GROMACS .gro file of C-alpha atoms in nm:
model
  226
    1MET     CA    1   9.243  10.244   7.726
    2GLU     CA    2   9.242  10.369   8.086
    3ILE     CA    3   9.537  10.428   8.316
    4TYR     CA    4   9.425  10.138   8.535
    5HIS     CA    5   9.478   9.901   8.240
    6LEU     CA    6   9.847   9.991   8.248
    7ARG     CA    7   9.863   9.959   8.626
    8TYR     CA    8   9.713   9.609   8.605
    9PHE     CA    9   9.952   9.518   8.324
   10LEU     CA   10  10.258   9.634   8.522
   11THR     CA   11  10.150   9.437   8.829
   12VAL     CA   12  10.105   9.115   8.631
   13ALA     CA   13  10.436   9.180   8.451
   14SER     CA   14  10.608   9.214   8.787
   15GLU     CA   15  10.451   8.909   8.950
   16LEU     CA   16  10.424   8.687   8.639
   17ASN     CA   17  10.140   8.522   8.824
   18PHE     CA   18   9.775   8.629   8.792
   19THR     CA   19   9.680   8.507   9.140
   20ARG     CA   20   9.957   8.701   9.316
   21ALA     CA   21   9.892   9.005   9.097
   22ALA     CA   22   9.522   8.998   9.185
   23GLN     CA   23   9.608   8.975   9.555
   24ALA     CA   24   9.844   9.273   9.524
   25LEU     CA   25   9.570   9.470   9.349
   26GLN     CA   26   9.308   9.353   9.600
   27MET     CA   27   9.080   9.210   9.335
   28SER     CA   28   8.984   8.866   9.206
   29VAL     CA   29   9.155   8.689   8.918
   30PRO     CA   30   8.871   8.683   8.658
   31PRO     CA   31   8.826   9.062   8.638
   32LEU     CA   32   9.203   9.109   8.622
   33SER     CA   33   9.231   8.859   8.338
   34GLN     CA   34   8.946   9.035   8.155
   35ARG     CA   35   9.120   9.375   8.186
   36ILE     CA   36   9.444   9.231   8.047
   37LYS     CA   37   9.261   9.068   7.756
   38ALA     CA   38   9.084   9.398   7.683
   39LEU     CA   39   9.421   9.575   7.676
   40GLU     CA   40   9.566   9.311   7.444
   41THR     CA   41   9.266   9.348   7.213
   42GLU     CA   42   9.301   9.726   7.200
   43LEU     CA   43   9.675   9.706   7.133
   44GLY     CA   44   9.634   9.425   6.882
   45ALA     CA   45   9.905   9.212   7.041
   46ALA     CA   46   9.935   8.939   7.305
   47LEU     CA   47  10.124   9.068   7.609
   48PHE     CA   48  10.157   8.742   7.801
   49GLU     CA   49  10.212   8.377   7.722
   50ARG     CA   50   9.984   8.181   7.953
   51SER     CA   51   9.990   7.815   8.044
   52THR     CA   52   9.895   7.607   8.346
   53ARG     CA   53  10.259   7.619   8.460
   54HIS     CA   54  10.379   7.970   8.388
   55VAL     CA   55  10.304   8.324   8.274
   56ARG     CA   56  10.564   8.495   8.056
   57LEU     CA   57  10.589   8.829   7.881
   58THR     CA   58  10.575   8.819   7.502
   59PRO     CA   59  10.814   9.041   7.304
   60ALA     CA   60  10.532   9.295   7.278
   61GLY     CA   61  10.482   9.277   7.653
   62GLU     CA   62  10.851   9.335   7.718
   63GLN     CA   63  10.839   9.642   7.494
   64LEU     CA   64  10.535   9.776   7.675
   65VAL     CA   65  10.679   9.752   8.028
   66PRO     CA   66  10.909  10.060   8.017
   67LEU     CA   67  10.652  10.259   7.818
   68ALA     CA   68  10.371  10.177   8.060
   69ARG     CA   69  10.591  10.250   8.362
   70SER     CA   70  10.683  10.591   8.220
   71ILE     CA   71  10.319  10.676   8.144
   72VAL     CA   72  10.198  10.574   8.490
   73THR     CA   73  10.481  10.763   8.661
   74ASP     CA   74  10.409  11.080   8.464
   75PHE     CA   75  10.035  11.046   8.527
   76ASP     CA   76  10.088  11.012   8.902
   77ALA     CA   77  10.312  11.320   8.904
   78LEU     CA   78  10.063  11.545   8.720
   79ARG     CA   79   9.887  11.678   9.028
   80ASP     CA   80  10.208  11.767   9.211
   81ARG     CA   81  10.362  11.928   8.904
   82LEU     CA   82  10.058  12.143   8.835
   83ALA     CA   83  10.001  12.233   9.200
   84ALA     CA   84  10.359  12.342   9.276
   85PRO     CA   85  10.465  12.682   9.137
   86ASN     CA   86  10.796  12.671   8.955
   87ASP     CA   87  10.963  12.900   9.209
   88GLN     CA   88  10.849  12.702   9.513
   89PRO     CA   89  11.032  12.402   9.660
   90ILE     CA   90  10.872  12.061   9.619
   91ASP     CA   91  10.751  11.895   9.939
   92VAL     CA   92  10.881  11.541   9.996
   93ARG     CA   93  10.737  11.318  10.265
   94PHE     CA   94  11.038  11.116  10.376
   95ALA     CA   95  11.031  10.823  10.618
   96ILE     CA   96  11.332  10.691  10.807
   97PRO     CA   97  11.366  10.391  11.042
   98GLU     CA   98  11.395  10.446  11.415
   99LEU     CA   99  11.771  10.391  11.415
  100LEU     CA  100  12.028  10.485  11.153
  101GLY     CA  101  12.405  10.438  11.156
  102THR     CA  102  12.613  10.752  11.205
  103ASP     CA  103  12.764  10.740  10.855
  104ILE     CA  104  12.426  10.707  10.683
  105SER     CA  105  12.281  10.982  10.905
  106HIS     CA  106  12.558  11.222  10.808
  107ARG     CA  107  12.520  11.139  10.438
  108LEU     CA  108  12.143  11.186  10.463
  109THR     CA  109  12.180  11.523  10.630
  110ALA     CA  110  12.431  11.638  10.369
  111ALA     CA  111  12.207  11.524  10.083
  112MET     CA  112  11.902  11.704  10.220
  113THR     CA  113  12.108  12.018  10.274
  114ASP     CA  114  12.227  12.009   9.912
  115LEU     CA  115  11.868  11.963   9.788
  116ALA     CA  116  11.721  12.226  10.021
  117PRO     CA  117  11.682  12.501   9.758
  118ASP     CA  118  11.454  12.283   9.548
  119TYR     CA  119  11.298  12.044   9.801
  120THR     CA  120  11.161  12.056  10.154
  121PHE     CA  121  11.153  11.734  10.356
  122ALA     CA  122  10.887  11.633  10.607
  123LEU     CA  123  11.052  11.357  10.810
  124GLU     CA  124  10.864  11.076  10.979
  125GLN     CA  125  10.997  10.776  11.169
  126LEU     CA  126  10.848  10.438  11.073
  127ARG     CA  127  10.933  10.076  11.129
  128SER     CA  128  11.105   9.927  10.825
  129ALA     CA  129  10.833   9.661  10.811
  130ASP     CA  130  10.565   9.933  10.766
  131ILE     CA  131  10.741  10.140  10.500
  132GLY     CA  132  10.627   9.940  10.196
  133ALA     CA  133  10.259   9.974  10.290
  134SER     CA  134  10.302  10.348  10.357
  135LEU     CA  135  10.455  10.398  10.012
  136ARG     CA  136  10.179  10.202   9.838
  137SER     CA  137   9.908  10.398  10.022
  138ASN     CA  138  10.072  10.727   9.922
  139HIS     CA  139  10.130  10.820  10.287
  140ILE     CA  140  10.497  10.891  10.209
  141ASP     CA  141  10.697  10.960   9.894
  142LEU     CA  142  11.040  10.822   9.979
  143ALA     CA  143  11.200  10.618  10.255
  144LEU     CA  144  11.509  10.456  10.397
  145SER     CA  145  11.458  10.101  10.518
  146HIS     CA  146  11.666   9.831  10.679
  147ILE     CA  147  11.480   9.561  10.484
  148PRO     CA  148  11.355   9.543  10.122
  149SER     CA  149  10.981   9.582  10.073
  150ALA     CA  150  10.795   9.282   9.937
  151GLY     CA  151  10.526   9.306   9.672
  152THR     CA  152  10.470   9.531   9.375
  153GLY     CA  153  10.458   9.906   9.336
  154VAL     CA  154  10.779   9.977   9.529
  155GLU     CA  155  11.129   9.999   9.389
  156SER     CA  156  11.438   9.986   9.608
  157VAL     CA  157  11.814  10.014   9.575
  158VAL     CA  158  12.082   9.926   9.828
  159ILE     CA  159  12.272  10.241   9.922
  160ALA     CA  160  12.486  10.113  10.209
  161THR     CA  161  12.563   9.822  10.435
  162GLU     CA  162  12.684   9.845  10.793
  163PRO     CA  163  12.772   9.596  11.068
  164VAL     CA  164  12.536   9.542  11.357
  165GLY     CA  165  12.596   9.372  11.689
  166VAL     CA  166  12.386   9.144  11.905
  167LEU     CA  167  12.445   9.142  12.282
  168VAL     CA  168  12.359   8.809  12.441
  169ASP     CA  169  12.464   8.601  12.735
  170ALA     CA  170  12.810   8.472  12.638
  171THR     CA  171  12.730   8.125  12.775
  172LEU     CA  172  12.457   8.074  12.515
  173PHE     CA  173  12.693   8.077  12.217
  174THR     CA  174  13.023   7.954  12.357
  175GLY     CA  175  13.303   7.970  12.101
  176ARG     CA  176  13.082   8.138  11.842
  177THR     CA  177  13.179   8.460  11.664
  178SER     CA  178  12.862   8.491  11.459
  179VAL     CA  179  12.499   8.387  11.471
  180ARG     CA  180  12.215   8.360  11.223
  181VAL     CA  181  11.881   8.529  11.267
  182ALA     CA  182  11.727   8.185  11.311
  183ASP     CA  183  11.953   8.130  11.616
  184LEU     CA  184  11.784   8.422  11.790
  185ARG     CA  185  11.428   8.297  11.746
  186GLY     CA  186  11.247   8.313  12.080
  187PHE     CA  187  11.475   8.582  12.226
  188THR     CA  188  11.328   8.908  12.353
  189HIS     CA  189  11.452   9.210  12.160
  190ILE     CA  190  11.539   9.521  12.364
  191GLN     CA  191  11.585   9.827  12.145
  192GLY     CA  192  11.847  10.082  12.239
  193PRO     CA  193  11.771  10.452  12.279
  194ASN     CA  194  11.740  10.683  11.983
  195THR     CA  195  11.964  10.972  12.084
  196GLY     CA  196  11.953  11.165  11.756
  197ASN     CA  197  11.752  11.465  11.647
  198SER     CA  198  11.604  11.465  11.298
  199PRO     CA  199  11.735  11.506  11.038
  200SER     CA  200  12.069  11.415  11.199
  201VAL     CA  201  11.960  11.082  11.339
  202THR     CA  202  12.227  10.895  11.533
  203ALA     CA  203  12.241  10.545  11.673
  204PRO     CA  204  12.432  10.397  11.969
  205GLY     CA  205  12.799  10.344  11.890
  206PRO     CA  206  12.933  10.005  11.777
  207HIS     CA  207  13.147   9.954  12.088
  208CYS     CA  208  13.017   9.849  12.428
  209PRO     CA  209  13.187   9.913  12.766
  210ALA     CA  210  13.435   9.652  12.886
  211ARG     CA  211  13.220   9.561  13.187
  212VAL     CA  212  12.932   9.476  12.953
  213ALA     CA  213  13.154   9.296  12.703
  214ALA     CA  214  13.283   9.076  12.983
  215LYS     CA  215  12.935   8.942  13.038
  216ALA     CA  216  12.803   8.937  12.684
  217ALA     CA  217  12.917   8.824  12.344
  218ALA     CA  218  12.900   9.087  12.072
  219VAL     CA  219  12.814   8.909  11.749
  220SER     CA  220  12.837   9.107  11.424
  221GLY     CA  221  12.627   9.077  11.110
  222PRO     CA  222  12.524   9.292  10.813
  223SER     CA  223  12.247   9.548  10.812
  224THR     CA  224  12.123   9.688  10.482
  225ALA     CA  225  11.974  10.027  10.412
  226CYS     CA  226  11.749  10.058  10.107
   0.00000   0.00000   0.00000
């Protein structure tokens, strides 16, 4: 058994679809299926129930998922653990989106300050849409994102939600107090300035001047940080 057998297994277990799993692993389906069958043969148990309509984990497969995830995680951490002396802080490559709300920025700064004795953070600004690929390619170790990352190999948790506003010509949405993203299709997005200095990144305040508000409708909606 090789470590890649467990990586392939975890990808199929996540997707429950051999075609999507093969795409995520950038390989074709037949070799992936062969690797899974070889793993099943070595373990002496079927890991998936396969049919033309679905792929499901067997009880043995469900038992293997947490074990395989733990093994792969520990394997990936070996180099860093052996390379870093015990008395030296661990370097963390940390990506943040271009704009963060004030509350999240303050919490982030406080958390990094608390962890400073044991960790050092190398901050990089990335678009939320690019963060998943950067994590999978091992370009970064950790990130904050406004959107969840699609695909396998990345785990996320919602840590906060905050309101966001859209400034548009008030005549376009007369009588409306909210809009959907689909309503804004075709509009040109103008990003506000990033006035913060890392790691204390700040974003423009939630209130706009009265002279602007008189000409535009501020429409609120949720923004999620992962």
